[in-house]
GROMACS .gro file of N, CA and C in nm:
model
  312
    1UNK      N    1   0.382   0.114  -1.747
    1UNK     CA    2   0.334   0.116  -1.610
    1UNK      C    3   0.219   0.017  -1.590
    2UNK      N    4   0.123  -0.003  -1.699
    2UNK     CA    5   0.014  -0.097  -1.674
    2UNK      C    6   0.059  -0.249  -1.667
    3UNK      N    7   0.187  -0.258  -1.677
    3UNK     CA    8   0.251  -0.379  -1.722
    3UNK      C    9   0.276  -0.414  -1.572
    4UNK      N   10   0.324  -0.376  -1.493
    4UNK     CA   11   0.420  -0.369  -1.347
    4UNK      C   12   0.249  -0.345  -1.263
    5UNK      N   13   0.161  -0.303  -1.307
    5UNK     CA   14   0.033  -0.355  -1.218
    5UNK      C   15  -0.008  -0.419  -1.253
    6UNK      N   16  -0.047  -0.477  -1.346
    6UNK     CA   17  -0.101  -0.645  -1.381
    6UNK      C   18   0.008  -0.711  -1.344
    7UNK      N   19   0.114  -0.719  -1.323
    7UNK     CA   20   0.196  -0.791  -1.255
    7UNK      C   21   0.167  -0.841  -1.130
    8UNK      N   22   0.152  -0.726  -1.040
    8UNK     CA   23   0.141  -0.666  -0.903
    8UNK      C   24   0.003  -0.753  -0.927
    9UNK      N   25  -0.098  -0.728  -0.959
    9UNK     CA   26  -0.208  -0.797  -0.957
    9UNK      C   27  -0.256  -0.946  -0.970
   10UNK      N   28  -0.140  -0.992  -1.026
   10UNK     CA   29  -0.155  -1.140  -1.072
   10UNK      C   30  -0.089  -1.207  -0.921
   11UNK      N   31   0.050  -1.130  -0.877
   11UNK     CA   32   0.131  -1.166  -0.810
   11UNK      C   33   0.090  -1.156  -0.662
   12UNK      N   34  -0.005  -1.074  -0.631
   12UNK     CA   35  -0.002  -1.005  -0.502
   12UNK      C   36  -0.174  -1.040  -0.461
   13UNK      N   37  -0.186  -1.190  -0.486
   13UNK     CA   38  -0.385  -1.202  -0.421
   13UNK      C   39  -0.444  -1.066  -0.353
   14UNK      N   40  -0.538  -1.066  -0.327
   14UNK     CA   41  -0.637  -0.955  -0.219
   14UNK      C   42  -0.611  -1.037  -0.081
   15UNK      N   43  -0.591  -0.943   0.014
   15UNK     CA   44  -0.587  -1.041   0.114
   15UNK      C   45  -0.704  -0.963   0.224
   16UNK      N   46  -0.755  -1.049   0.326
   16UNK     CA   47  -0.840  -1.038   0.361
   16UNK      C   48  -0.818  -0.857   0.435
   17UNK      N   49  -0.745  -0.792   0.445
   17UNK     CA   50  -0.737  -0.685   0.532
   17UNK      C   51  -0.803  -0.553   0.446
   18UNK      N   52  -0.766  -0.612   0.283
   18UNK     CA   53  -0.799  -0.531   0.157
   18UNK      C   54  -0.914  -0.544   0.140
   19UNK      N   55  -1.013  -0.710   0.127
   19UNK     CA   56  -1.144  -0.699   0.184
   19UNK      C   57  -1.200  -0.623   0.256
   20UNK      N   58  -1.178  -0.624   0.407
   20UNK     CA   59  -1.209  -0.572   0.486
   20UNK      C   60  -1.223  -0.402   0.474
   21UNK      N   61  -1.088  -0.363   0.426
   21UNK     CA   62  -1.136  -0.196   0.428
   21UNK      C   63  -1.183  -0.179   0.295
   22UNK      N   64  -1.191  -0.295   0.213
   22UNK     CA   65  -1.300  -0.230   0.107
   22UNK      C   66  -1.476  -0.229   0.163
   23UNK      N   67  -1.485  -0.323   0.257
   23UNK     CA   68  -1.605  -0.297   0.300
   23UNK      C   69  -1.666  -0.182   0.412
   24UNK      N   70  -1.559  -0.122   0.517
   24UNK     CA   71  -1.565  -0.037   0.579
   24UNK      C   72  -1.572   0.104   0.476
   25UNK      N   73  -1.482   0.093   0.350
   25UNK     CA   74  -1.513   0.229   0.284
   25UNK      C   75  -1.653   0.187   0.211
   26UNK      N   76  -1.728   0.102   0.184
   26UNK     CA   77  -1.880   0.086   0.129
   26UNK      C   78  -1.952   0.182   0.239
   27UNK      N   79  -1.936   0.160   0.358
   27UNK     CA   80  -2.004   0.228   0.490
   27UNK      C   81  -2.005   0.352   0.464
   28UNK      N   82  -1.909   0.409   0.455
   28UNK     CA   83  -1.869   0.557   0.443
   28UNK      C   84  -1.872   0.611   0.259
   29UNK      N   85  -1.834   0.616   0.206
   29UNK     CA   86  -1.850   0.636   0.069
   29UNK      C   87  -2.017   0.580   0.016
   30UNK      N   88  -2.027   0.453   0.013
   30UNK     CA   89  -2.159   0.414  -0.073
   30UNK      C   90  -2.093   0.332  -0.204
   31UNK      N   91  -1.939   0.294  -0.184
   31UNK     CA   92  -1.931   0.242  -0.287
   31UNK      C   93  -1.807   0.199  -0.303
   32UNK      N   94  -1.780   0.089  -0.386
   32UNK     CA   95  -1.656  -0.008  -0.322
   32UNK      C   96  -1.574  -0.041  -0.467
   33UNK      N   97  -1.404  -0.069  -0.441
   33UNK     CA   98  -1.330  -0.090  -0.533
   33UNK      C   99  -1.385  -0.207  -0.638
   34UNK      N  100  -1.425  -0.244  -0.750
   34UNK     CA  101  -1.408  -0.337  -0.834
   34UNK      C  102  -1.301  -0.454  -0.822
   35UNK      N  103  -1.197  -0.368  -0.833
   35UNK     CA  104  -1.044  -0.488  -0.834
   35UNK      C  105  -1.035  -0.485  -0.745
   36UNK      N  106  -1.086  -0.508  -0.595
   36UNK     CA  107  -1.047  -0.584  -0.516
   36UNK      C  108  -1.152  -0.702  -0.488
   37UNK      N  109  -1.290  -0.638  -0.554
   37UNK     CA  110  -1.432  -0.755  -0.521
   37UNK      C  111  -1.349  -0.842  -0.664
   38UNK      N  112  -1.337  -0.819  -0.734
   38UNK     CA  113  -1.249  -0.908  -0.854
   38UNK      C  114  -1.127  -0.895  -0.939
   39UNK      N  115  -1.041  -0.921  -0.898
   39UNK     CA  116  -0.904  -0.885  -0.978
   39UNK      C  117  -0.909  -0.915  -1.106
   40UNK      N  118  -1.014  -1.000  -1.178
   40UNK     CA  119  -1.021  -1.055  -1.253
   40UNK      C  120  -1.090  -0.964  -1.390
   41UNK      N  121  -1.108  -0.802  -1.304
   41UNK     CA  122  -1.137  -0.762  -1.416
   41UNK      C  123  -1.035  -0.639  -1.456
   42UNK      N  124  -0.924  -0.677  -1.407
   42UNK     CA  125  -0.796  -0.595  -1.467
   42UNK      C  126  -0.740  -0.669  -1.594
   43UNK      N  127  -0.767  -0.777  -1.571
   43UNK     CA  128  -0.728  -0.896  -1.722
   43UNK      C  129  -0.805  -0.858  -1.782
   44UNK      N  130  -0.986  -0.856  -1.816
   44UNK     CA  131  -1.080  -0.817  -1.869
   44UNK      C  132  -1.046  -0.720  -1.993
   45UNK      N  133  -1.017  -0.593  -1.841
   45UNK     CA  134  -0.964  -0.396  -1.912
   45UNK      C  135  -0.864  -0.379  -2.050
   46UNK      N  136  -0.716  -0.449  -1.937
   46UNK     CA  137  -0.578  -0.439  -1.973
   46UNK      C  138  -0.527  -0.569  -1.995
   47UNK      N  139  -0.595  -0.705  -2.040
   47UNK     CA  140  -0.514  -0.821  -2.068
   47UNK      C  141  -0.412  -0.874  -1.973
   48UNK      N  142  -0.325  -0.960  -2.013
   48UNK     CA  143  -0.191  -1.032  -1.931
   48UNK      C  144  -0.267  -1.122  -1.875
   49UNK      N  145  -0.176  -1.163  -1.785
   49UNK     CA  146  -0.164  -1.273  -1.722
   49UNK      C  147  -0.333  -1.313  -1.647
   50UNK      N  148  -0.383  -1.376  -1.667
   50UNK     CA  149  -0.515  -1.414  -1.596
   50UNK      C  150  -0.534  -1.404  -1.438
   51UNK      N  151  -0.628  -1.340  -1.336
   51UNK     CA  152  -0.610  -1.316  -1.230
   51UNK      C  153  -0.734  -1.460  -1.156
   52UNK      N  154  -0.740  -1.431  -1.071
   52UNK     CA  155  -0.869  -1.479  -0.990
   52UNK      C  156  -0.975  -1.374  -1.075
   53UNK      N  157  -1.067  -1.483  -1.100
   53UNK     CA  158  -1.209  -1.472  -1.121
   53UNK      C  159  -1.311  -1.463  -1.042
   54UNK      N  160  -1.318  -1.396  -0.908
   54UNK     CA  161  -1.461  -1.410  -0.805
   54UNK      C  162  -1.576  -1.411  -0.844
   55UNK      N  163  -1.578  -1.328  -0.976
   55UNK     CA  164  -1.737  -1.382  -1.031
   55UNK      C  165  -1.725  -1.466  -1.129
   56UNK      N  166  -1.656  -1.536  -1.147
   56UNK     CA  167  -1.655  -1.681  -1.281
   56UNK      C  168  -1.696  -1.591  -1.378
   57UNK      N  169  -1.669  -1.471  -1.442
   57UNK     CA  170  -1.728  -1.401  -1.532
   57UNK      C  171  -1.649  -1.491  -1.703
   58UNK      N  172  -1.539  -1.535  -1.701
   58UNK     CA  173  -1.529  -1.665  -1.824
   58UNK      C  174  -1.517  -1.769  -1.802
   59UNK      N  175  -1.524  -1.850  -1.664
   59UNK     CA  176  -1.480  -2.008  -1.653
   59UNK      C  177  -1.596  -2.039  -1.688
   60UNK      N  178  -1.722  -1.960  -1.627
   60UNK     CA  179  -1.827  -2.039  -1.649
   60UNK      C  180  -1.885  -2.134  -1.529
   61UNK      N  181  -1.817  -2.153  -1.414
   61UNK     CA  182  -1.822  -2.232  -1.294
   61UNK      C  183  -1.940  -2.132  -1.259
   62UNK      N  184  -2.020  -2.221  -1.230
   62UNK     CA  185  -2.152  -2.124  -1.149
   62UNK      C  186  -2.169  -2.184  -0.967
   63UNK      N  187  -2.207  -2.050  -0.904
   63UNK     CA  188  -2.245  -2.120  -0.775
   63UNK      C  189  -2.368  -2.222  -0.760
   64UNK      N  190  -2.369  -2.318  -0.746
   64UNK     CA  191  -2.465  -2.439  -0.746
   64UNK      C  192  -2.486  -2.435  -0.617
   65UNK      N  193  -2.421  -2.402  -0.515
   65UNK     CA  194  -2.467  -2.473  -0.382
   65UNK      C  195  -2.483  -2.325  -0.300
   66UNK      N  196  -2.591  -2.344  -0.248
   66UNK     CA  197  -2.656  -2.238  -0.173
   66UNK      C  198  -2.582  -2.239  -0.028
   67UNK      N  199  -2.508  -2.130   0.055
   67UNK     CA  200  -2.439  -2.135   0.130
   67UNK      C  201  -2.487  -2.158   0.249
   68UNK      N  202  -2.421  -2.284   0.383
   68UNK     CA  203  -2.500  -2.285   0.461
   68UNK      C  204  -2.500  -2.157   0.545
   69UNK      N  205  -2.580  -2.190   0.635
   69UNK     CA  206  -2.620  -2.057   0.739
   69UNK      C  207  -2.535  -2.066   0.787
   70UNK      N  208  -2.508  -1.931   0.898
   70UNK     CA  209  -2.393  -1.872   0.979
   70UNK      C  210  -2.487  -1.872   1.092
   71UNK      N  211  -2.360  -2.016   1.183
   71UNK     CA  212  -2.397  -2.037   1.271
   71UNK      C  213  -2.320  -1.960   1.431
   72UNK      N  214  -2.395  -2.009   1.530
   72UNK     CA  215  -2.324  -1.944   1.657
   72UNK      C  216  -2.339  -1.786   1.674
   73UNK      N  217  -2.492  -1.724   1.621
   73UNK     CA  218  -2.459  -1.600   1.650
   73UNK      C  219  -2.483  -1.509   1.728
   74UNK      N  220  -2.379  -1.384   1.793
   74UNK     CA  221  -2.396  -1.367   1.892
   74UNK      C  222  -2.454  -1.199   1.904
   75UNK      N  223  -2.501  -1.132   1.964
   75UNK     CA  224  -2.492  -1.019   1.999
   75UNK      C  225  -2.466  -0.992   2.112
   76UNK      N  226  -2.378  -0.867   2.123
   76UNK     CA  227  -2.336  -0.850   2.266
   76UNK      C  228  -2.305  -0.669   2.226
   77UNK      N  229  -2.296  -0.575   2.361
   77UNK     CA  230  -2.269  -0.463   2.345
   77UNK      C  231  -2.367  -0.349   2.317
   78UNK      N  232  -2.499  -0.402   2.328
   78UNK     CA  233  -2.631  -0.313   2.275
   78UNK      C  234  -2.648  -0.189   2.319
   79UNK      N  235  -2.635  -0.077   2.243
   79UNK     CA  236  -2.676   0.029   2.290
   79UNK      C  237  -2.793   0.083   2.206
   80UNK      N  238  -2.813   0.229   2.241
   80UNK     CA  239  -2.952   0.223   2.140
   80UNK      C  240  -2.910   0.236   2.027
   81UNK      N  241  -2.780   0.307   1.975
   81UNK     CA  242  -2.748   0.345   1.886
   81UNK      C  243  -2.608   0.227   1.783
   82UNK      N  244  -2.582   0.092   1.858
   82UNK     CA  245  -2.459  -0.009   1.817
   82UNK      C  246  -2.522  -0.110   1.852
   83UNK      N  247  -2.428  -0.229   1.812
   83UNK     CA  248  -2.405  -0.339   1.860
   83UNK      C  249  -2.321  -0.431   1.826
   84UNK      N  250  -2.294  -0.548   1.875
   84UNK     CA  251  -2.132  -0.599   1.807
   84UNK      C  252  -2.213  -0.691   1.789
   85UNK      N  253  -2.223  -0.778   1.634
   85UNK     CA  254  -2.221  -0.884   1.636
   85UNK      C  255  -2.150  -0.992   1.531
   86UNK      N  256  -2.120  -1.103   1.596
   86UNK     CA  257  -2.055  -1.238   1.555
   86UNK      C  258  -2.088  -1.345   1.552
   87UNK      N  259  -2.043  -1.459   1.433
   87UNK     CA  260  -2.083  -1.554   1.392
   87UNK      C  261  -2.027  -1.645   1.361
   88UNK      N  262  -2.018  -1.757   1.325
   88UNK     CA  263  -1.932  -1.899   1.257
   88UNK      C  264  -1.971  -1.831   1.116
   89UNK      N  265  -1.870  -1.841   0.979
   89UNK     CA  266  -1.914  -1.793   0.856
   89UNK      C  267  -1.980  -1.895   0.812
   90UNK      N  268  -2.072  -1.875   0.668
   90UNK     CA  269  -2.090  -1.930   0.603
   90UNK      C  270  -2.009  -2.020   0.514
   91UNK      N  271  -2.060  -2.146   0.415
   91UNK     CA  272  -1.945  -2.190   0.327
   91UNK      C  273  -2.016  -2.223   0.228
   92UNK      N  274  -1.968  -2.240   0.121
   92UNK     CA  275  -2.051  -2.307  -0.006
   92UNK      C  276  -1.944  -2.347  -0.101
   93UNK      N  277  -1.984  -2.381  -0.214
   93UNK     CA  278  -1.892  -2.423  -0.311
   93UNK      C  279  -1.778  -2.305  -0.362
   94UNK      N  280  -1.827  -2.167  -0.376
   94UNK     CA  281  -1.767  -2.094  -0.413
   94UNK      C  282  -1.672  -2.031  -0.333
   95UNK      N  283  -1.720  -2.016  -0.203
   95UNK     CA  284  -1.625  -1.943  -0.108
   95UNK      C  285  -1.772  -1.839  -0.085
   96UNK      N  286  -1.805  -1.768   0.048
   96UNK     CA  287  -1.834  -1.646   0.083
   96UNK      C  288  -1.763  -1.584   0.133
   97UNK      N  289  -1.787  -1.422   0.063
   97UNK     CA  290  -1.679  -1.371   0.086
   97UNK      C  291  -1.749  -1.212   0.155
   98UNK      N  292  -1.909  -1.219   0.152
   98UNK     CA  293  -1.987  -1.067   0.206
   98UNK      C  294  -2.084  -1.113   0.269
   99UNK      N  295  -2.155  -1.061   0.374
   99UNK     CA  296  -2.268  -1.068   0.414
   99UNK      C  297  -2.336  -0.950   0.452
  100UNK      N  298  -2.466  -0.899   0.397
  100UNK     CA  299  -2.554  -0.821   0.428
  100UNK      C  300  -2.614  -0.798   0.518
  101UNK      N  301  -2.555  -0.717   0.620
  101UNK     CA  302  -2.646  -0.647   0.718
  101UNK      C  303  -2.693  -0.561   0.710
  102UNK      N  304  -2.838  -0.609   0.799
  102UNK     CA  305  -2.979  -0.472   0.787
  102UNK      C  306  -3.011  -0.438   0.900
  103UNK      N  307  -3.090  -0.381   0.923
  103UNK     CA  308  -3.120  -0.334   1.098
  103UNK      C  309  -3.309  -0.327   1.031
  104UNK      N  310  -3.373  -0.394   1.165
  104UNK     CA  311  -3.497  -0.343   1.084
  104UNK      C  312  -3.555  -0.272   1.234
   0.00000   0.00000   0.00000
């Protein structure tokens, strides 16, 4: 069976929707899947076929370039308790793939 999910894993990228509700369950839980922030550590666990590495944890490729800012941003929808907001993403050498929001 571990064979037919490292398969599935090598074969089947994260796609952004799997992102996404891995970050909506961080909201609610406090805490988020591993193999989907890196597939790369099902090869690590259980061997086979090599996946994506998001943290370069053996290439060794380090992020060098500091990501630019996220531009265009908007808020709209303010209540006391919400608000919607949106942006142009960031980019850097590596790809961004999270951003930290705080409320102060």
């Amino acid at each position: 069976m571990i064979s037919l999910f490292l398969e599935w894993n090598q074969e089947d990228p994260v796609s952004i929707f799997e992102i996404n509700r891995n970050n909506v369950i961080l909201d609610y839980q406090k805490n988020r899947n591993p193999f989907i922030d890196n597939p790369y550590l099902a090869t690590l666990i259980w061997g086979g076929i090599a996946t994506e590495d998001n943290w370069n944890l053996i290439s060794g490729n380090t992020d060098v370039e500091a990501p630019t800012t996220p531009s265009n941003i908007d808020v709209t929808n303010i209540t006391d308790s919400s608000a919607e907001i949106s942006w142009t993403a960031s980019t850097d050498n590596i790809g961004v793939f999270e951003y930290l929001k705080t409320v102060a």
